[in-house]
PDB file of N, CA and C in Angstrom:
ATOM      1  N   UNK A   1     -46.543 108.547  44.006  1.00 78.00           N
ATOM      2  CA  UNK A   1     -45.137 108.236  43.878  1.00 78.00           C
ATOM      3  C   UNK A   1     -44.778 108.202  42.397  1.00 78.00           C
ATOM      4  N   UNK A   2     -43.635 108.754  42.072  1.00 85.00           N
ATOM      5  CA  UNK A   2     -43.234 108.741  40.674  1.00 85.00           C
ATOM      6  C   UNK A   2     -42.545 107.416  40.332  1.00 85.00           C
ATOM      7  N   UNK A   3     -42.301 107.231  39.051  1.00 85.00           N
ATOM      8  CA  UNK A   3     -41.770 105.954  38.564  1.00 85.00           C
ATOM      9  C   UNK A   3     -40.369 105.667  39.103  1.00 85.00           C
ATOM     10  N   UNK A   4     -39.543 106.687  39.231  1.00 87.00           N
ATOM     11  CA  UNK A   4     -38.178 106.472  39.730  1.00 87.00           C
ATOM     12  C   UNK A   4     -38.200 106.000  41.184  1.00 87.00           C
ATOM     13  N   UNK A   5     -39.084 106.584  41.989  1.00 90.00           N
ATOM     14  CA  UNK A   5     -39.185 106.155  43.389  1.00 90.00           C
ATOM     15  C   UNK A   5     -39.702 104.729  43.485  1.00 90.00           C
ATOM     16  N   UNK A   6     -40.683 104.396  42.663  1.00 88.00           N
ATOM     17  CA  UNK A   6     -41.202 103.026  42.665  1.00 88.00           C
ATOM     18  C   UNK A   6     -40.137 102.028  42.235  1.00 88.00           C
ATOM     19  N   UNK A   7     -39.311 102.426  41.277  1.00 90.00           N
ATOM     20  CA  UNK A   7     -38.209 101.547  40.865  1.00 90.00           C
ATOM     21  C   UNK A   7     -37.239 101.293  42.006  1.00 90.00           C
ATOM     22  N   UNK A   8     -36.925 102.337  42.777  1.00 93.00           N
ATOM     23  CA  UNK A   8     -36.000 102.172  43.900  1.00 93.00           C
ATOM     24  C   UNK A   8     -36.607 101.308  44.997  1.00 93.00           C
ATOM     25  N   UNK A   9     -37.893 101.496  45.286  1.00 93.00           N
ATOM     26  CA  UNK A   9     -38.565 100.672  46.291  1.00 93.00           C
ATOM     27  C   UNK A   9     -38.615  99.217  45.819  1.00 93.00           C
ATOM     28  N   UNK A  10     -38.913  99.022  44.551  1.00 92.00           N
ATOM     29  CA  UNK A  10     -38.958  97.666  43.999  1.00 92.00           C
ATOM     30  C   UNK A  10     -37.589  97.004  44.067  1.00 92.00           C
ATOM     31  N   UNK A  11     -36.543  97.755  43.793  1.00 93.00           N
ATOM     32  CA  UNK A  11     -35.189  97.209  43.872  1.00 93.00           C
ATOM     33  C   UNK A  11     -34.843  96.817  45.308  1.00 93.00           C
ATOM     34  N   UNK A  12     -35.194  97.673  46.263  1.00 95.00           N
ATOM     35  CA  UNK A  12     -34.918  97.363  47.670  1.00 95.00           C
ATOM     36  C   UNK A  12     -35.708  96.142  48.129  1.00 95.00           C
ATOM     37  N   UNK A  13     -36.993  96.070  47.766  1.00 93.00           N
ATOM     38  CA  UNK A  13     -37.801  94.906  48.123  1.00 93.00           C
ATOM     39  C   UNK A  13     -37.269  93.641  47.471  1.00 93.00           C
ATOM     40  N   UNK A  14     -36.846  93.757  46.235  1.00 93.00           N
ATOM     41  CA  UNK A  14     -36.294  92.599  45.539  1.00 93.00           C
ATOM     42  C   UNK A  14     -35.017  92.100  46.186  1.00 93.00           C
ATOM     43  N   UNK A  15     -34.143  93.023  46.586  1.00 95.00           N
ATOM     44  CA  UNK A  15     -32.892  92.628  47.243  1.00 95.00           C
ATOM     45  C   UNK A  15     -33.172  91.984  48.599  1.00 95.00           C
ATOM     46  N   UNK A  16     -34.078  92.588  49.373  1.00 95.00           N
ATOM     47  CA  UNK A  16     -34.428  92.019  50.679  1.00 95.00           C
ATOM     48  C   UNK A  16     -35.099  90.660  50.501  1.00 95.00           C
ATOM     49  N   UNK A  17     -35.991  90.570  49.529  1.00 92.00           N
ATOM     50  CA  UNK A  17     -36.675  89.312  49.266  1.00 92.00           C
ATOM     51  C   UNK A  17     -35.720  88.222  48.837  1.00 92.00           C
ATOM     52  N   UNK A  18     -34.778  88.570  47.977  1.00 91.00           N
ATOM     53  CA  UNK A  18     -33.814  87.570  47.533  1.00 91.00           C
ATOM     54  C   UNK A  18     -32.938  87.118  48.685  1.00 91.00           C
ATOM     55  N   UNK A  19     -32.562  88.069  49.556  1.00 91.00           N
ATOM     56  CA  UNK A  19     -31.753  87.706  50.721  1.00 91.00           C
ATOM     57  C   UNK A  19     -32.490  86.742  51.639  1.00 91.00           C
ATOM     58  N   UNK A  20     -33.769  87.041  51.910  1.00 88.00           N
ATOM     59  CA  UNK A  20     -34.575  86.146  52.755  1.00 88.00           C
ATOM     60  C   UNK A  20     -34.794  84.798  52.067  1.00 88.00           C
ATOM     61  N   UNK A  21     -35.014  84.845  50.791  1.00 80.00           N
ATOM     62  CA  UNK A  21     -35.273  83.642  50.010  1.00 80.00           C
ATOM     63  C   UNK A  21     -34.052  82.724  49.976  1.00 80.00           C
ATOM     64  N   UNK A  22     -32.871  83.328  49.842  1.00 83.00           N
ATOM     65  CA  UNK A  22     -31.647  82.538  49.676  1.00 83.00           C
ATOM     66  C   UNK A  22     -30.979  82.162  50.994  1.00 83.00           C
ATOM     67  N   UNK A  23     -31.299  82.828  52.107  1.00 82.00           N
ATOM     68  CA  UNK A  23     -30.608  82.574  53.360  1.00 82.00           C
ATOM     69  C   UNK A  23     -30.694  81.119  53.820  1.00 82.00           C
ATOM     70  N   UNK A  24     -31.875  80.467  53.810  1.00 77.00           N
ATOM     71  CA  UNK A  24     -31.909  79.055  54.210  1.00 77.00           C
ATOM     72  C   UNK A  24     -31.051  78.161  53.307  1.00 77.00           C
ATOM     73  N   UNK A  25     -30.983  78.492  52.049  1.00 79.00           N
ATOM     74  CA  UNK A  25     -30.169  77.708  51.118  1.00 79.00           C
ATOM     75  C   UNK A  25     -28.687  77.892  51.436  1.00 79.00           C
ATOM     76  N   UNK A  26     -28.285  79.129  51.726  1.00 84.00           N
ATOM     77  CA  UNK A  26     -26.891  79.397  52.066  1.00 84.00           C
ATOM     78  C   UNK A  26     -26.522  78.680  53.366  1.00 84.00           C
ATOM     79  N   UNK A  27     -27.418  78.704  54.347  1.00 82.00           N
ATOM     80  CA  UNK A  27     -27.148  78.004  55.595  1.00 82.00           C
ATOM     81  C   UNK A  27     -27.000  76.509  55.362  1.00 82.00           C
ATOM     82  N   UNK A  28     -27.850  75.958  54.527  1.00 80.00           N
ATOM     83  CA  UNK A  28     -27.764  74.520  54.245  1.00 80.00           C
ATOM     84  C   UNK A  28     -26.454  74.192  53.548  1.00 80.00           C
ATOM     85  N   UNK A  29     -26.044  75.032  52.605  1.00 85.00           N
ATOM     86  CA  UNK A  29     -24.790  74.777  51.891  1.00 85.00           C
ATOM     87  C   UNK A  29     -23.575  74.892  52.803  1.00 85.00           C
ATOM     88  N   UNK A  30     -23.638  75.778  53.791  1.00 87.00           N
ATOM     89  CA  UNK A  30     -22.531  75.943  54.734  1.00 87.00           C
ATOM     90  C   UNK A  30     -22.554  74.896  55.840  1.00 87.00           C
ATOM     91  N   UNK A  31     -23.597  74.084  55.887  1.00 82.00           N
ATOM     92  CA  UNK A  31     -23.680  73.042  56.894  1.00 82.00           C
ATOM     93  C   UNK A  31     -24.175  73.521  58.243  1.00 82.00           C
ATOM     94  N   UNK A  32     -24.745  74.714  58.314  1.00 79.00           N
ATOM     95  CA  UNK A  32     -25.204  75.265  59.584  1.00 79.00           C
ATOM     96  C   UNK A  32     -26.662  74.946  59.870  1.00 79.00           C
ATOM     97  N   UNK A  33     -27.403  74.522  58.879  1.00 68.00           N
ATOM     98  CA  UNK A  33     -28.809  74.179  59.078  1.00 68.00           C
ATOM     99  C   UNK A  33     -28.935  72.664  59.129  1.00 68.00           C
ATOM    100  N   UNK A  34     -29.746  72.156  60.047  1.00 66.00           N
ATOM    101  CA  UNK A  34     -29.920  70.696  60.102  1.00 66.00           C
ATOM    102  C   UNK A  34     -30.662  70.192  58.869  1.00 66.00           C
ATOM    103  N   UNK A  35     -30.256  69.059  58.408  1.00 64.00           N
ATOM    104  CA  UNK A  35     -30.903  68.468  57.234  1.00 64.00           C
ATOM    105  C   UNK A  35     -32.167  67.739  57.673  1.00 64.00           C
ATOM    106  N   UNK A  36     -33.242  67.970  56.943  1.00 64.00           N
ATOM    107  CA  UNK A  36     -34.487  67.262  57.225  1.00 64.00           C
ATOM    108  C   UNK A  36     -34.464  65.910  56.525  1.00 64.00           C
ATOM    109  N   UNK A  37     -35.285  65.020  57.014  1.00 59.00           N
ATOM    110  CA  UNK A  37     -35.399  63.714  56.386  1.00 59.00           C
ATOM    111  C   UNK A  37     -36.034  63.866  55.007  1.00 59.00           C
ATOM    112  N   UNK A  38     -35.578  63.088  54.028  1.00 58.00           N
ATOM    113  CA  UNK A  38     -36.194  63.175  52.701  1.00 58.00           C
ATOM    114  C   UNK A  38     -37.688  62.869  52.769  1.00 58.00           C
ATOM    115  N   UNK A  39     -38.467  63.691  52.078  1.00 54.00           N
ATOM    116  CA  UNK A  39     -39.910  63.476  52.058  1.00 54.00           C
ATOM    117  C   UNK A  39     -40.634  64.042  53.258  1.00 54.00           C
ATOM    118  N   UNK A  40     -39.943  64.839  54.092  1.00 58.00           N
ATOM    119  CA  UNK A  40     -40.596  65.387  55.287  1.00 58.00           C
ATOM    120  C   UNK A  40     -41.531  66.539  54.939  1.00 58.00           C
ATOM    121  N   UNK A  41     -41.380  67.122  53.755  1.00 56.00           N
ATOM    122  CA  UNK A  41     -42.237  68.228  53.345  1.00 56.00           C
ATOM    123  C   UNK A  41     -41.764  69.576  53.859  1.00 56.00           C
ATOM    124  N   UNK A  42     -40.648  69.635  54.545  1.00 58.00           N
ATOM    125  CA  UNK A  42     -40.154  70.888  55.105  1.00 58.00           C
ATOM    126  C   UNK A  42     -39.021  71.499  54.288  1.00 58.00           C
ATOM    127  N   UNK A  43     -38.600  70.868  53.259  1.00 58.00           N
ATOM    128  CA  UNK A  43     -37.365  71.219  52.581  1.00 58.00           C
ATOM    129  C   UNK A  43     -37.261  72.705  52.259  1.00 58.00           C
ATOM    130  N   UNK A  44     -36.542  73.416  53.082  1.00 58.00           N
ATOM    131  CA  UNK A  44     -36.195  74.832  52.910  1.00 58.00           C
ATOM    132  C   UNK A  44     -37.395  75.779  52.943  1.00 58.00           C
ATOM    133  N   UNK A  45     -38.569  75.319  53.321  1.00 69.00           N
ATOM    134  CA  UNK A  45     -39.740  76.184  53.318  1.00 69.00           C
ATOM    135  C   UNK A  45     -39.969  76.785  54.706  1.00 69.00           C
ATOM    136  N   UNK A  46     -38.994  77.521  55.195  1.00 74.00           N
ATOM    137  CA  UNK A  46     -39.093  78.159  56.495  1.00 74.00           C
ATOM    138  C   UNK A  46     -39.929  79.439  56.360  1.00 74.00           C
ATOM    139  N   UNK A  47     -40.338  80.039  57.474  1.00 84.00           N
ATOM    140  CA  UNK A  47     -41.047  81.326  57.392  1.00 84.00           C
ATOM    141  C   UNK A  47     -40.204  82.405  56.708  1.00 84.00           C
ATOM    142  N   UNK A  48     -38.888  82.357  56.895  1.00 84.00           N
ATOM    143  CA  UNK A  48     -38.018  83.320  56.226  1.00 84.00           C
ATOM    144  C   UNK A  48     -38.055  83.137  54.714  1.00 84.00           C
ATOM    145  N   UNK A  49     -38.112  81.890  54.276  1.00 81.00           N
ATOM    146  CA  UNK A  49     -38.204  81.609  52.842  1.00 81.00           C
ATOM    147  C   UNK A  49     -39.497  82.193  52.274  1.00 81.00           C
ATOM    148  N   UNK A  50     -40.601  81.987  52.989  1.00 86.00           N
ATOM    149  CA  UNK A  50     -41.888  82.507  52.521  1.00 86.00           C
ATOM    150  C   UNK A  50     -41.910  84.031  52.533  1.00 86.00           C
ATOM    151  N   UNK A  51     -41.287  84.655  53.527  1.00 90.00           N
ATOM    152  CA  UNK A  51     -41.200  86.117  53.555  1.00 90.00           C
ATOM    153  C   UNK A  51     -40.422  86.615  52.336  1.00 90.00           C
ATOM    154  N   UNK A  52     -39.340  85.943  52.009  1.00 89.00           N
ATOM    155  CA  UNK A  52     -38.575  86.314  50.823  1.00 89.00           C
ATOM    156  C   UNK A  52     -39.362  86.149  49.549  1.00 89.00           C
ATOM    157  N   UNK A  53     -40.150  85.093  49.479  1.00 89.00           N
ATOM    158  CA  UNK A  53     -40.983  84.863  48.305  1.00 89.00           C
ATOM    159  C   UNK A  53     -42.008  85.985  48.143  1.00 89.00           C
ATOM    160  N   UNK A  54     -42.668  86.360  49.238  1.00 93.00           N
ATOM    161  CA  UNK A  54     -43.685  87.418  49.190  1.00 93.00           C
ATOM    162  C   UNK A  54     -43.040  88.758  48.839  1.00 93.00           C
ATOM    163  N   UNK A  55     -41.884  89.062  49.432  1.00 93.00           N
ATOM    164  CA  UNK A  55     -41.202  90.323  49.116  1.00 93.00           C
ATOM    165  C   UNK A  55     -40.778  90.379  47.651  1.00 93.00           C
ATOM    166  N   UNK A  56     -40.319  89.272  47.122  1.00 92.00           N
ATOM    167  CA  UNK A  56     -39.906  89.242  45.721  1.00 92.00           C
ATOM    168  C   UNK A  56     -41.098  89.436  44.786  1.00 92.00           C
ATOM    169  N   UNK A  57     -42.214  88.799  45.097  1.00 94.00           N
ATOM    170  CA  UNK A  57     -43.424  88.980  44.277  1.00 94.00           C
ATOM    171  C   UNK A  57     -43.905  90.425  44.356  1.00 94.00           C
ATOM    172  N   UNK A  58     -43.867  91.032  45.551  1.00 94.00           N
ATOM    173  CA  UNK A  58     -44.259  92.438  45.695  1.00 94.00           C
ATOM    174  C   UNK A  58     -43.341  93.336  44.869  1.00 94.00           C
ATOM    175  N   UNK A  59     -42.058  93.033  44.850  1.00 93.00           N
ATOM    176  CA  UNK A  59     -41.111  93.826  44.059  1.00 93.00           C
ATOM    177  C   UNK A  59     -41.418  93.725  42.572  1.00 93.00           C
ATOM    178  N   UNK A  60     -41.800  92.550  42.116  1.00 94.00           N
ATOM    179  CA  UNK A  60     -42.137  92.374  40.702  1.00 94.00           C
ATOM    180  C   UNK A  60     -43.360  93.210  40.339  1.00 94.00           C
ATOM    181  N   UNK A  61     -44.378  93.177  41.193  1.00 94.00           N
ATOM    182  CA  UNK A  61     -45.580  93.970  40.915  1.00 94.00           C
ATOM    183  C   UNK A  61     -45.284  95.469  40.945  1.00 94.00           C
ATOM    184  N   UNK A  62     -44.477  95.926  41.900  1.00 92.00           N
ATOM    185  CA  UNK A  62     -44.115  97.345  41.935  1.00 92.00           C
ATOM    186  C   UNK A  62     -43.333  97.748  40.694  1.00 92.00           C
ATOM    187  N   UNK A  63     -42.464  96.865  40.239  1.00 91.00           N
ATOM    188  CA  UNK A  63     -41.707  97.160  39.018  1.00 91.00           C
ATOM    189  C   UNK A  63     -42.631  97.295  37.820  1.00 91.00           C
ATOM    190  N   UNK A  64     -43.640  96.448  37.750  1.00 92.00           N
ATOM    191  CA  UNK A  64     -44.601  96.542  36.640  1.00 92.00           C
ATOM    192  C   UNK A  64     -45.396  97.837  36.708  1.00 92.00           C
ATOM    193  N   UNK A  65     -45.799  98.241  37.910  1.00 91.00           N
ATOM    194  CA  UNK A  65     -46.533  99.497  38.070  1.00 91.00           C
ATOM    195  C   UNK A  65     -45.655 100.678  37.672  1.00 91.00           C
ATOM    196  N   UNK A  66     -44.390 100.641  38.085  1.00 88.00           N
ATOM    197  CA  UNK A  66     -43.458 101.725  37.747  1.00 88.00           C
ATOM    198  C   UNK A  66     -43.248 101.813  36.243  1.00 88.00           C
ATOM    199  N   UNK A  67     -43.148 100.686  35.577  1.00 89.00           N
ATOM    200  CA  UNK A  67     -42.935 100.736  34.131  1.00 89.00           C
ATOM    201  C   UNK A  67     -44.164 101.253  33.403  1.00 89.00           C
ATOM    202  N   UNK A  68     -45.351 100.977  33.925  1.00 89.00           N
ATOM    203  CA  UNK A  68     -46.573 101.518  33.318  1.00 89.00           C
ATOM    204  C   UNK A  68     -46.666 103.022  33.538  1.00 89.00           C
ATOM    205  N   UNK A  69     -46.241 103.511  34.710  1.00 85.00           N
ATOM    206  CA  UNK A  69     -46.278 104.950  34.971  1.00 85.00           C
ATOM    207  C   UNK A  69     -45.274 105.702  34.115  1.00 85.00           C
ATOM    208  N   UNK A  70     -44.166 105.055  33.811  1.00 78.00           N
ATOM    209  CA  UNK A  70     -43.132 105.701  33.010  1.00 78.00           C
ATOM    210  C   UNK A  70     -43.475 105.688  31.523  1.00 78.00           C
ATOM    211  N   UNK A  71     -44.574 105.038  31.171  1.00 76.00           N
ATOM    212  CA  UNK A  71     -44.968 104.979  29.774  1.00 76.00           C
ATOM    213  C   UNK A  71     -44.357 103.825  29.023  1.00 76.00           C
ATOM    214  N   UNK A  72     -43.773 102.871  29.756  1.00 61.00           N
ATOM    215  CA  UNK A  72     -43.186 101.700  29.132  1.00 61.00           C
ATOM    216  C   UNK A  72     -44.257 100.729  28.700  1.00 61.00           C
ATOM    217  N   UNK A  73     -43.817  99.730  27.975  1.00 55.00           N
ATOM    218  CA  UNK A  73     -44.770  98.743  27.479  1.00 55.00           C
ATOM    219  C   UNK A  73     -44.668  97.492  28.298  1.00 55.00           C
TER     220      UNK A  73
END
């Protein structure tokens, strides 16, 4: 894969990851998600949040690989 394609894949993964990462927060702000008790250990760490975190980290690594292929520093 060339650097431009990797950049586009990284951008798509980053956008999807950010959407998954931010969705529980948006639901909580809109009042649609039930509030957990303080100290319950669940605060916004849903499976969707973790999927967003993993997708965002994958996007960062792909971006680094793309910049190395393009001859960037």
